[in-house]
């Protein structure tokens, strides 16, 4: 029991570290941020998803924000990116795999936490995926990028797969609380989908040809916003 | 009584659907998002305003997020935009009117909910308008646009009108709870202002000539942010 | 006692006003926003930091949002910027100093409030800094700018200094509640660092040469987001 808890904590901290490192490296790469900015963006990438989940669950203050170990691990990831960012590109593959592991773990753990706190199954799936992709989304918004989860590759889909399997396993079982083997299976499925997607460069389906929508349609008329370059 | 509740629920779901459809169509039009992105942005546009309101009221978990009917209707709007977005431009006028109806309903219902939960009158007006425009604002931030509510046309003004009338009616009456006729009147006023504003292309007042503000003024010195093209 | 409370309230309102004025002036300067947009961005800059802090503390509804005096003062700052923005550039120096004062006060008051509500010391430092820089960050996100706190000059560092000193003073003392002299000292330190930083044009450290990171690294592969010009 105690061993289980410790393992879960270690896994969760590893995921937080991978997310923070990856988020801070993105910050170093795409924007002209200083040390505070790099560490802040690392911490937000590492903890942001869980914080958004806990806000939506009304479980405030957010669990990870209140635990200094998560803060310390996330800040360490950010500082590492700040100091060694120019060397770490050699480890890109390793970091991508760590990030996929973090995605899997966060999706499953987020869904399990939502169920524990009384969320319905659809909500738990959404909150699991939110836990997994929320931190990176906040980072992208702060860096003025369209969140990559909305546009690129299979990133949200594996998170949804993992969270859905976790919820199904919990619902199918006798108890609401997710057992360890089911959690591992759900996380593994998410991890495999993510890694295979990365290797094969798979994308989620896109809408057909862009409609040329007449300006003046409700709520969005002047439409002077930026577009992503779409070639 | 029960009939009233059902009518309100149906109206609220229609507004949610219109917002989600419109938000997802904007996503299809302006960014290179995949199916997950389109549906996510639809759901955020449909439910985001009410979620921000409930966070500020401390009414967590947010009401609409916890109700699967709202989630289902918003997701349906997003999927419709994904599959049929390239045809729907013929319905632009209808969708704009539905969107104006959603704006009216959300402004009034948001203000009423804020009063019910004990907010003061100024807060209730702000939260009514937030319910109406919050979802679209979140969508615009995620799509890397300056929120249209801040820049374009009469969109926030009718929401403020509707929310203010709703609060005045509730305060003027015997009870804090808004009666059905007053709610309908407030929503109708919002709707008329919005639709007339759209037809006539009215804008809210703008500041006079841009000041050429010296760089280095507090809090914002380097100022290397982007500008909107202002011709 | 009562006198102390009144002084604190006045200082807090002055800080809110300075932030709102400054935030609204930024909005007037960099974007094509209308009157609703200018006032909204002023209010968000003035109150946003405290609201984010209170959400993370679970102290909802947020204190300043529920107090009409804060709303009124922030709205007044926004309206002033809207009407007189083209004259106010002559007061840029004064406004920058007021903004630095607001930064100092918010950092210290935010940390003190976090301690009062039971946050740990690391959390209190983060929440103090969040109170000070959160409003400007929200404004920048809405205006589609990389938040200046992440990129430019010494803005976050003085806030962290002020919040850290406030937490150390409270921890060192007999009680958890911050005494007036310690609070004044912490705020003064923040103010001095900020003003000296402005005068000398100091920057926080930046990462070394940008790594040319191979595309395809986890979580952020397509990487078609915008870059800040780094020329």
XYZ file of C-alpha atoms in Angstrom:
693
model
C 0.000 0.000 0.000
C 2.607 2.438 1.130
C 4.882 1.142 -1.587
C 2.175 1.767 -4.148
C 1.741 5.340 -3.012
C 5.450 5.967 -3.178
C 5.681 4.523 -6.675
C 2.781 6.681 -7.846
C 4.383 9.750 -6.314
C 7.713 9.032 -7.978
C 6.034 8.485 -11.340
C 4.040 11.687 -10.926
C 7.179 13.629 -10.069
C 8.985 12.166 -13.085
C 6.111 13.279 -15.302
C 6.139 16.749 -13.765
C 9.892 17.003 -14.306
C 9.640 15.873 -17.951
C 6.867 18.357 -18.672
C 8.696 21.210 -16.953
C 11.947 20.462 -18.759
C 10.210 20.212 -22.101
C 8.135 23.335 -21.513
C 11.144 25.374 -20.453
C 13.128 24.152 -23.478
C 10.298 25.331 -25.723
C 10.451 28.718 -24.010
C 14.200 28.965 -24.528
C 13.792 28.016 -28.157
C 10.920 30.177 -29.341
C 10.957 33.338 -27.257
C 13.286 35.928 -25.854
C 12.597 35.059 -22.225
C 14.868 35.648 -19.230
C 15.620 33.245 -16.361
C 12.398 34.057 -14.533
C 10.454 33.466 -17.716
C 12.116 30.112 -18.434
C 11.553 28.772 -14.917
C 8.018 30.179 -14.755
C 7.085 28.563 -18.057
C 8.647 25.293 -16.944
C 6.649 25.284 -13.717
C 3.449 26.242 -15.547
C 3.962 23.430 -18.081
C 4.625 20.943 -15.292
C 1.841 21.915 -12.902
C -0.667 23.821 -15.049
C -2.745 20.871 -16.206
C -3.329 19.585 -12.682
C -4.138 23.092 -11.476
C -6.785 23.635 -14.163
C -8.264 20.226 -13.325
C -8.432 21.037 -9.629
C -10.043 24.428 -10.312
C -12.747 22.740 -12.398
C -13.232 20.137 -9.663
C -13.410 22.828 -7.003
C -10.559 21.076 -5.168
C -8.750 24.243 -4.102
C -6.009 24.999 -3.329
C -4.730 22.707 -6.106
C -2.991 19.600 -4.777
C 0.298 19.903 -6.646
C 0.601 23.628 -6.038
C 0.406 23.016 -2.298
C 3.077 20.296 -2.339
C 6.620 21.705 -2.328
C 8.043 18.552 -3.936
C 6.138 19.205 -7.162
C 7.195 22.845 -7.146
C 10.821 21.881 -6.538
C 10.908 19.237 -9.257
C 9.227 21.559 -11.781
C 11.566 24.434 -10.920
C 14.544 22.080 -11.268
C 13.379 21.132 -14.754
C 13.108 24.799 -15.661
C 16.552 25.698 -14.306
C 18.119 22.745 -16.098
C 16.635 23.968 -19.364
C 17.919 27.466 -18.649
C 21.477 26.390 -17.900
C 21.908 23.473 -20.271
C 19.329 24.189 -22.949
C 22.012 24.592 -25.579
C 23.327 21.086 -24.883
C 20.059 19.269 -24.350
C 19.107 19.071 -27.999
C 21.223 15.931 -28.155
C 18.737 14.355 -25.761
C 15.688 15.330 -27.796
C 14.611 11.731 -28.330
C 14.884 10.828 -24.652
C 13.007 13.939 -23.633
C 10.236 13.215 -26.131
C 9.821 9.736 -24.647
C 9.794 11.140 -21.111
C 7.191 13.635 -22.241
C 5.044 10.834 -23.669
C 5.368 9.019 -20.349
C 4.272 12.165 -18.527
C 1.312 12.516 -20.880
C 0.200 8.934 -20.177
C 0.598 9.200 -16.457
C -1.128 12.565 -16.168
C -4.090 11.463 -18.308
C -4.711 8.374 -16.175
C -3.968 9.970 -12.808
C -6.073 13.020 -13.704
C -9.065 10.881 -14.652
C -8.705 8.824 -11.476
C -8.567 11.946 -9.313
C -11.663 13.359 -11.023
C -13.600 10.143 -10.321
C -12.446 10.139 -6.713
C -13.771 13.668 -6.290
C -17.170 12.674 -7.656
C -17.007 13.751 -11.304
C -19.130 11.876 -13.848
C -17.489 9.663 -16.479
C -17.535 12.211 -19.350
C -16.153 14.862 -17.011
C -13.462 12.496 -15.772
C -12.310 11.775 -19.327
C -12.173 15.487 -20.134
C -10.351 16.293 -16.912
C -7.844 13.479 -17.460
C -7.019 14.869 -20.887
C -6.956 18.393 -19.448
C -4.443 17.307 -16.828
C -2.253 15.910 -19.588
C -2.406 18.769 -22.082
C -3.360 21.786 -19.933
C 0.137 22.782 -18.873
C 1.488 22.820 -22.414
C -1.550 24.778 -23.556
C -1.009 27.485 -20.937
C 2.651 27.677 -21.947
C 1.743 28.078 -25.607
C -0.773 30.820 -24.821
C 1.835 32.718 -22.802
C 4.340 32.283 -25.626
C 1.769 33.527 -28.127
C 1.464 30.291 -30.043
C -1.648 28.467 -31.135
C -1.537 25.565 -28.668
C 0.103 22.650 -30.424
C -2.475 20.314 -28.926
C -5.125 21.955 -31.116
C -3.198 21.779 -34.339
C -0.414 19.257 -34.496
C -0.058 15.543 -34.451
C -1.502 13.034 -32.122
C -1.164 14.691 -28.745
C -4.703 15.057 -27.427
C -5.943 11.753 -28.860
C -3.648 9.479 -26.811
C -4.518 11.489 -23.715
C -8.220 10.949 -24.397
C -7.584 7.235 -25.029
C -5.733 6.847 -21.742
C -8.322 8.769 -19.749
C -11.219 6.869 -21.341
C -9.660 3.478 -20.612
C -9.003 4.555 -17.035
C -12.624 5.611 -16.564
C -13.960 2.425 -18.181
C -11.752 0.304 -15.949
C -12.893 2.119 -12.835
C -16.566 1.919 -13.855
C -16.273 -1.723 -14.835
C -14.678 -2.670 -11.547
C -16.304 -3.116 -8.180
C -15.020 0.151 -6.831
C -14.761 3.648 -8.193
C -11.110 3.750 -7.297
C -8.791 2.662 -10.048
C -6.727 -0.450 -9.382
C -3.016 -0.431 -10.141
C -3.045 -2.961 -13.047
C -5.863 -1.144 -14.872
C -4.075 2.163 -14.430
C -0.872 0.745 -15.837
C -2.757 -0.694 -18.820
C -4.511 2.585 -19.591
C -1.283 4.542 -19.312
C 0.521 2.022 -21.525
C -2.152 2.352 -24.222
C -1.800 6.126 -24.168
C 1.990 5.863 -24.315
C 1.933 3.471 -27.273
C -0.515 5.609 -29.269
C 1.576 8.699 -28.595
C 4.939 7.145 -29.456
C 3.627 5.398 -32.573
C 2.001 8.671 -33.632
C 5.315 10.507 -33.184
C 7.301 7.893 -35.125
C 4.859 7.748 -38.030
C 4.099 11.470 -38.016
C 0.381 10.777 -37.788
C -2.111 13.636 -37.566
C -5.650 13.738 -36.317
C -8.230 14.415 -39.066
C -8.506 17.997 -40.268
C -11.563 19.782 -41.638
C -11.914 19.712 -45.438
C -10.970 22.712 -47.587
C -11.248 25.968 -45.724
C -14.623 27.515 -46.277
C -14.450 31.110 -47.387
C -16.789 32.339 -44.761
C -18.303 35.761 -45.361
C -17.188 38.388 -42.903
C -19.806 39.805 -40.614
C -21.003 36.476 -39.271
C -22.000 36.793 -35.656
C -19.583 37.363 -32.876
C -16.520 37.603 -34.972
C -17.019 40.180 -37.594
C -14.012 42.345 -38.197
C -11.801 39.351 -38.073
C -8.539 41.165 -38.006
C -6.931 38.415 -35.972
C -3.802 36.651 -37.117
C -3.861 33.438 -39.067
C -1.473 30.629 -38.825
C 0.463 30.230 -41.975
C -1.177 27.389 -43.758
C 0.789 27.359 -46.921
C -43.069 25.996 -12.611
C -41.698 22.841 -14.057
C -42.599 24.113 -17.537
C -40.641 27.287 -16.854
C -37.592 25.339 -15.853
C -37.784 23.204 -18.942
C -38.159 26.243 -21.204
C -35.160 27.920 -19.575
C -33.118 24.759 -19.956
C -34.036 24.448 -23.627
C -33.168 28.108 -24.262
C -29.883 27.705 -22.450
C -29.020 24.624 -24.475
C -29.892 26.441 -27.705
C -27.568 29.283 -26.714
C -24.815 26.831 -25.839
C -25.247 25.094 -29.183
C -25.167 28.375 -31.127
C -22.032 29.522 -29.335
C -20.295 26.178 -29.808
C -21.189 26.037 -33.505
C -20.047 29.602 -34.074
C -16.854 29.145 -32.077
C -15.948 25.952 -33.890
C -16.641 27.586 -37.268
C -14.254 30.395 -36.323
C -11.657 27.786 -35.439
C -12.122 26.036 -38.789
C -11.849 29.345 -40.590
C -8.863 31.010 -38.970
C -6.545 28.251 -37.823
C -5.042 24.979 -38.880
C -6.757 22.937 -36.176
C -7.603 19.240 -36.256
C -10.842 17.548 -35.143
C -9.892 17.627 -31.484
C -9.074 21.311 -31.796
C -12.350 22.170 -33.519
C -14.494 20.331 -30.987
C -12.443 21.626 -28.056
C -12.772 25.208 -29.237
C -16.505 24.716 -29.803
C -16.998 23.370 -26.283
C -14.859 26.147 -24.792
C -16.828 28.812 -26.678
C -20.115 27.284 -25.555
C -19.287 26.630 -21.907
C -16.331 28.926 -21.160
C -18.283 32.019 -20.139
C -20.373 30.171 -17.585
C -17.290 28.401 -16.241
C -15.393 31.680 -15.713
C -18.493 33.113 -13.994
C -18.771 30.118 -11.678
C -15.061 30.275 -10.813
C -15.415 33.951 -9.846
C -18.521 33.113 -7.808
C -16.752 30.210 -6.122
C -19.554 27.912 -7.324
C -17.329 24.946 -8.167
C -17.483 22.602 -9.928
C -19.074 24.829 -12.588
C -22.753 24.031 -13.188
C -22.661 23.519 -16.949
C -19.448 21.525 -16.851
C -21.070 19.038 -14.479
C -24.197 18.613 -16.648
C -23.673 16.143 -19.491
C -26.457 17.751 -21.581
C -24.465 20.959 -21.950
C -21.333 19.030 -22.813
C -23.213 16.927 -25.380
C -24.883 19.919 -27.045
C -21.620 21.874 -27.191
C -19.718 18.886 -28.586
C -22.461 18.389 -31.193
C -22.058 22.012 -32.316
C -18.310 21.485 -32.639
C -18.662 18.252 -34.632
C -21.227 19.849 -36.951
C -18.802 22.663 -37.682
C -16.038 20.137 -38.326
C -18.053 17.999 -40.756
C -20.144 20.636 -42.485
C -18.117 23.800 -41.974
C -17.534 24.202 -45.699
C -21.285 24.226 -46.326
C -22.417 26.267 -43.381
C -21.310 29.611 -44.747
C -24.652 29.755 -46.536
C -26.267 29.849 -43.098
C -24.073 32.689 -41.841
C -27.040 35.009 -41.258
C -29.010 32.432 -39.302
C -26.019 31.519 -37.202
C -25.330 35.193 -36.422
C -28.921 35.580 -35.196
C -28.665 32.405 -33.103
C -25.429 33.765 -31.690
C -27.148 37.044 -30.765
C -29.888 35.019 -29.066
C -27.243 33.107 -27.114
C -25.579 36.366 -26.118
C -28.864 37.761 -24.775
C -29.793 34.655 -22.905
C -26.361 34.138 -21.370
C -26.109 37.773 -20.234
C -29.471 37.646 -18.442
C -29.129 34.117 -17.077
C -25.555 34.832 -15.930
C -26.606 37.967 -14.054
C -29.526 36.125 -12.456
C -27.283 33.285 -11.314
C -24.784 35.760 -9.835
C -27.551 37.481 -7.828
C -28.861 34.118 -6.617
C -25.402 33.247 -5.333
C -25.165 36.514 -3.417
C -23.136 38.757 -5.705
C -23.643 42.538 -5.491
C -25.325 44.404 -8.350
C -22.110 45.659 -10.020
C -20.624 42.170 -9.763
C -23.794 40.628 -11.193
C -23.683 42.939 -14.218
C -20.029 42.105 -14.822
C -20.627 38.385 -14.393
C -23.645 38.458 -16.723
C -21.543 40.087 -19.422
C -18.696 37.660 -18.648
C -21.026 34.694 -19.127
C -21.999 36.097 -22.507
C -18.580 37.006 -23.871
C -16.200 34.816 -21.865
C -16.360 31.735 -24.067
C -15.585 33.645 -27.246
C -12.763 35.450 -25.494
C -11.142 32.190 -24.392
C -11.494 30.862 -27.941
C -9.834 33.976 -29.374
C -6.955 33.761 -26.898
C -6.353 30.114 -27.826
C -6.489 31.028 -31.513
C -4.026 33.873 -30.904
C -6.402 36.672 -31.781
C -7.074 39.884 -29.920
C -10.529 39.015 -28.524
C -13.105 40.530 -30.857
C -15.130 41.647 -27.860
C -12.362 44.147 -27.045
C -12.015 45.584 -30.504
C -14.936 45.085 -32.808
C -18.492 46.185 -33.081
C -21.188 46.173 -30.490
C -20.713 42.846 -28.793
C -19.969 43.649 -25.153
C -22.347 46.633 -24.977
C -25.565 44.654 -25.595
C -24.409 42.061 -23.086
C -23.881 44.813 -20.504
C -27.294 46.295 -21.351
C -29.029 42.958 -20.914
C -27.234 42.159 -17.652
C -27.903 45.647 -16.247
C -31.614 45.485 -17.043
C -31.813 42.043 -15.482
C -30.155 43.283 -12.288
C -32.347 46.404 -12.137
C -35.476 44.300 -12.577
C -34.438 41.894 -9.841
C -33.518 44.747 -7.476
C -36.699 46.660 -8.233
C -38.894 43.672 -7.565
C -39.885 42.190 -4.241
C -37.511 39.293 -4.516
C -33.927 38.890 -5.580
C -34.905 36.195 -8.008
C -35.646 37.406 -11.514
C -39.221 36.905 -12.761
C -39.798 35.443 -16.189
C -41.305 38.563 -17.867
C -38.460 40.798 -16.677
C -35.900 38.271 -17.871
C -37.516 38.095 -21.288
C -37.562 41.900 -21.533
C -33.897 42.231 -20.590
C -32.888 39.537 -23.055
C -34.981 41.131 -25.790
C -33.292 44.500 -25.229
C -29.863 42.885 -25.505
C -30.914 41.026 -28.635
C -32.267 44.150 -30.335
C -29.143 46.215 -29.551
C -26.926 43.429 -30.847
C -28.844 42.794 -34.057
C -29.280 46.508 -34.843
C -25.579 47.007 -34.165
C -24.732 44.186 -36.580
C -27.040 45.493 -39.325
C -25.777 49.070 -39.071
C -22.162 48.114 -38.482
C -22.032 50.239 -35.335
C -18.903 50.378 -33.230
C -18.389 51.345 -29.628
C -16.397 54.590 -29.168
C -12.658 54.365 -29.691
C -9.895 56.386 -28.064
C -8.745 59.457 -30.021
C -5.525 59.462 -32.042
C -2.966 57.003 -30.726
C -0.606 58.721 -28.341
C 3.006 58.175 -29.166
C 3.918 56.993 -25.752
C 7.612 57.035 -24.899
C 9.102 53.630 -24.375
C 10.341 52.790 -20.924
C 7.114 53.637 -19.128
C 6.557 51.382 -16.172
C 5.735 47.772 -16.415
C 5.913 47.515 -20.120
C 9.177 48.884 -21.290
C 10.786 46.844 -24.008
C 7.464 46.590 -25.698
C 8.418 44.167 -28.379
C 4.900 42.752 -28.472
C 2.926 42.586 -31.674
C 0.515 45.251 -32.761
C -2.647 44.760 -34.614
C -2.406 46.302 -37.988
C -4.228 49.567 -37.694
C -3.588 50.953 -41.083
C -5.607 49.594 14.401
C -8.416 51.077 12.468
C -6.020 53.691 11.166
C -3.684 50.939 9.980
C -6.465 49.228 8.110
C -7.498 52.452 6.445
C -3.927 53.225 5.407
C -3.531 49.739 3.943
C -6.795 50.071 2.073
C -5.801 53.453 0.648
C -2.413 52.107 -0.440
C -4.061 49.078 -2.017
C -6.519 51.258 -3.898
C -3.685 53.514 -5.108
C -1.844 50.452 -6.406
C -4.997 49.178 -8.106
C -5.541 52.566 -9.720
C -1.944 52.793 -10.954
C -2.103 49.286 -12.429
C -5.464 49.922 -14.099
C -4.306 53.245 -15.557
C -1.087 51.742 -16.832
C -2.807 48.655 -18.216
C -5.440 50.694 -20.013
C -2.779 53.017 -21.461
C -0.981 49.984 -22.842
C -4.247 48.841 -24.400
C -4.793 52.258 -25.996
C -1.236 52.247 -27.279
C -0.839 48.794 -28.770
C -4.262 47.675 -29.958
C -7.330 48.892 -31.739
C -9.631 48.495 -28.743
C -12.871 50.352 -28.067
C -14.042 51.912 -24.789
C -15.234 48.595 -23.388
C -11.905 47.045 -24.259
C -9.873 49.834 -22.647
C -11.856 49.770 -19.405
C -11.957 45.960 -19.335
C -8.206 45.714 -19.798
C -7.679 48.375 -17.129
C -9.828 46.478 -14.638
C -8.156 43.175 -15.502
C -4.685 44.700 -15.045
C -5.722 46.222 -11.713
C -7.555 43.254 -10.225
C -6.311 40.235 -12.191
C -3.291 39.400 -10.037
C -5.302 39.301 -6.832
C -8.007 37.252 -8.505
C -5.541 34.616 -9.739
C -4.019 34.494 -6.246
C -7.408 33.994 -4.624
C -8.354 31.259 -7.100
C -5.134 29.382 -6.270
C -5.809 29.862 -2.563
C -9.397 28.677 -2.961
C -10.564 31.974 -1.391
C -13.564 32.474 -3.661
C -15.204 34.740 -4.551
C -11.992 36.789 -4.861
C -11.751 39.552 -2.259
C -11.154 42.521 -4.541
C -13.752 41.417 -7.061
C -16.396 41.428 -4.331
C -15.480 44.942 -3.105
C -17.063 47.706 -5.200
C -14.346 50.201 -4.211
C -11.683 48.222 -6.040
C -13.911 47.853 -9.069
C -14.697 51.581 -9.061
C -11.071 52.657 -8.718
C -9.937 50.265 -11.440
C -12.733 51.367 -13.795
C -11.821 55.007 -13.106
C -8.214 54.301 -14.110
C -9.432 52.690 -17.312
C -11.781 55.554 -18.193
C -9.074 58.130 -17.515
C -6.780 56.316 -19.923
C -9.543 56.198 -22.508
C -10.373 59.900 -22.317
C -6.952 61.409 -21.655
C -4.604 58.763 -23.021
C -3.276 61.128 -25.675
C -2.248 63.656 -22.995
C -0.970 61.266 -20.356
C 2.313 60.492 -22.085
C 3.693 63.619 -20.431
C 3.164 61.880 -17.099
C 4.960 58.690 -18.148
C 7.614 59.051 -15.436
C 5.083 59.576 -12.664
C 2.954 56.675 -13.847
C 5.999 54.387 -13.966
C 6.799 55.277 -10.353
C 3.181 54.709 -9.303
C 3.304 51.373 -11.089
C 6.476 50.419 -9.195
C 4.714 51.366 -5.973
C 1.765 49.174 -6.941
C 4.143 46.308 -7.729
C 5.779 46.580 -4.302
C 2.533 46.828 -2.398
C 0.847 43.974 -4.254
C 3.843 41.641 -3.833
C 3.953 42.182 -0.072
C 0.192 42.266 0.508
C -0.267 39.202 -1.708
C 2.331 37.201 0.217
C 0.805 38.269 3.541
C -2.670 37.233 2.430
C -1.369 33.847 1.263
C 0.268 33.229 4.659
C -2.893 34.256 6.476
C -4.888 31.723 4.461
C -2.463 28.952 5.377
C -0.149 28.740 2.359
C 3.396 27.451 2.878
C 6.360 29.832 2.518
C 7.284 28.871 -1.076
C 3.637 29.146 -2.101
C 3.334 32.530 -0.382
C 6.340 33.896 -2.268
C 4.932 32.651 -5.581
C 1.479 34.022 -4.809
C 2.905 37.396 -3.755
C 4.728 37.685 -7.051
C 1.620 36.426 -8.866
C -0.468 39.154 -7.251
C 2.031 41.725 -8.474
C 2.513 40.536 -12.050
C -0.653 38.521 -12.748
C -2.840 41.406 -13.918
C -0.298 42.681 -16.425
C 0.233 39.143 -17.676
C -3.485 38.620 -18.327
C -3.596 41.977 -20.120
C -0.653 40.997 -22.321
C -2.222 37.643 -23.191
C -5.481 39.355 -24.182
C -3.513 41.875 -26.256
C -1.607 39.043 -27.908
C 1.800 39.959 -26.536
C 4.375 37.738 -24.911
C 3.934 38.892 -21.290
C 6.594 41.494 -20.623
C 7.218 39.958 -17.225
C 8.669 36.906 -18.967
C 10.956 38.780 -21.297
C 11.842 42.308 -20.313
C 13.747 44.041 -17.604
C 13.567 43.572 -13.905
C 9.858 43.260 -13.256
C 9.381 39.812 -11.734
C 12.628 39.888 -9.743
C 11.702 42.855 -7.497
C 8.287 41.282 -6.913
C 9.970 38.034 -5.840
C 12.368 40.002 -3.596
C 9.502 41.850 -1.910
C 7.425 38.719 -1.425
C 10.401 36.730 -0.089
C 11.309 39.437 2.435
C 7.694 39.621 3.545
C 7.546 35.857 4.088
C 10.897 35.807 5.916
C 9.758 38.619 8.193
C 6.488 36.880 8.993
C 8.259 33.545 9.630
C 10.962 35.184 11.728
C 8.453 36.990 13.914
C 6.367 35.592 16.702
C 3.202 35.530 14.657
C 2.336 34.519 11.141
C 0.763 37.889 10.519
C 3.089 40.464 9.036
C 3.795 43.524 11.177
C 3.559 46.973 9.623
C 7.285 47.890 9.810
C 8.377 44.632 8.194
C 5.800 45.064 5.451
C 7.010 48.589 4.747
C 10.624 47.381 4.614
C 9.829 44.549 2.202
C 7.816 46.833 -0.054
C 10.567 49.457 0.004
C 13.160 46.865 -1.043
C 10.972 45.781 -3.953
C 10.406 49.411 -4.948
C 14.116 50.265 -4.885
C 15.099 47.214 -6.948
C 12.395 48.006 -9.463
C 13.199 51.711 -9.805
C 16.973 51.168 -9.952
C 16.385 48.446 -12.549
C 14.294 50.843 -14.638
C 16.854 53.655 -14.412
C 19.812 51.470 -15.295
C 17.936 49.392 -17.855
C 18.958 46.172 -16.112
C 17.766 42.828 -17.387
C 17.489 39.489 -15.695
C 19.892 36.849 -17.060
C 18.988 35.254 -20.362
C 19.800 31.769 -21.619
C 22.982 31.452 -23.698
C 22.901 31.166 -27.471
C 19.668 29.727 -28.756
C 19.991 26.017 -29.277
C 18.934 24.878 -32.702
C 16.615 22.248 -31.426
C 15.588 19.575 -33.877
C 11.914 19.582 -34.751
C 9.929 16.606 -33.632
C 10.910 16.796 -29.977
C 8.095 15.692 -27.753
C 4.964 17.657 -27.245
C 5.787 20.443 -29.600
C 6.709 19.001 -32.892
C 5.252 20.928 -35.803
C 6.309 24.121 -34.199
C 4.617 26.473 -36.553
C 4.045 28.988 -33.807
C 5.212 32.564 -34.094
C 8.558 33.734 -32.810
C 9.358 37.002 -31.282
C 11.738 38.896 -33.436
C 15.107 38.224 -31.968
C 17.187 39.838 -34.670
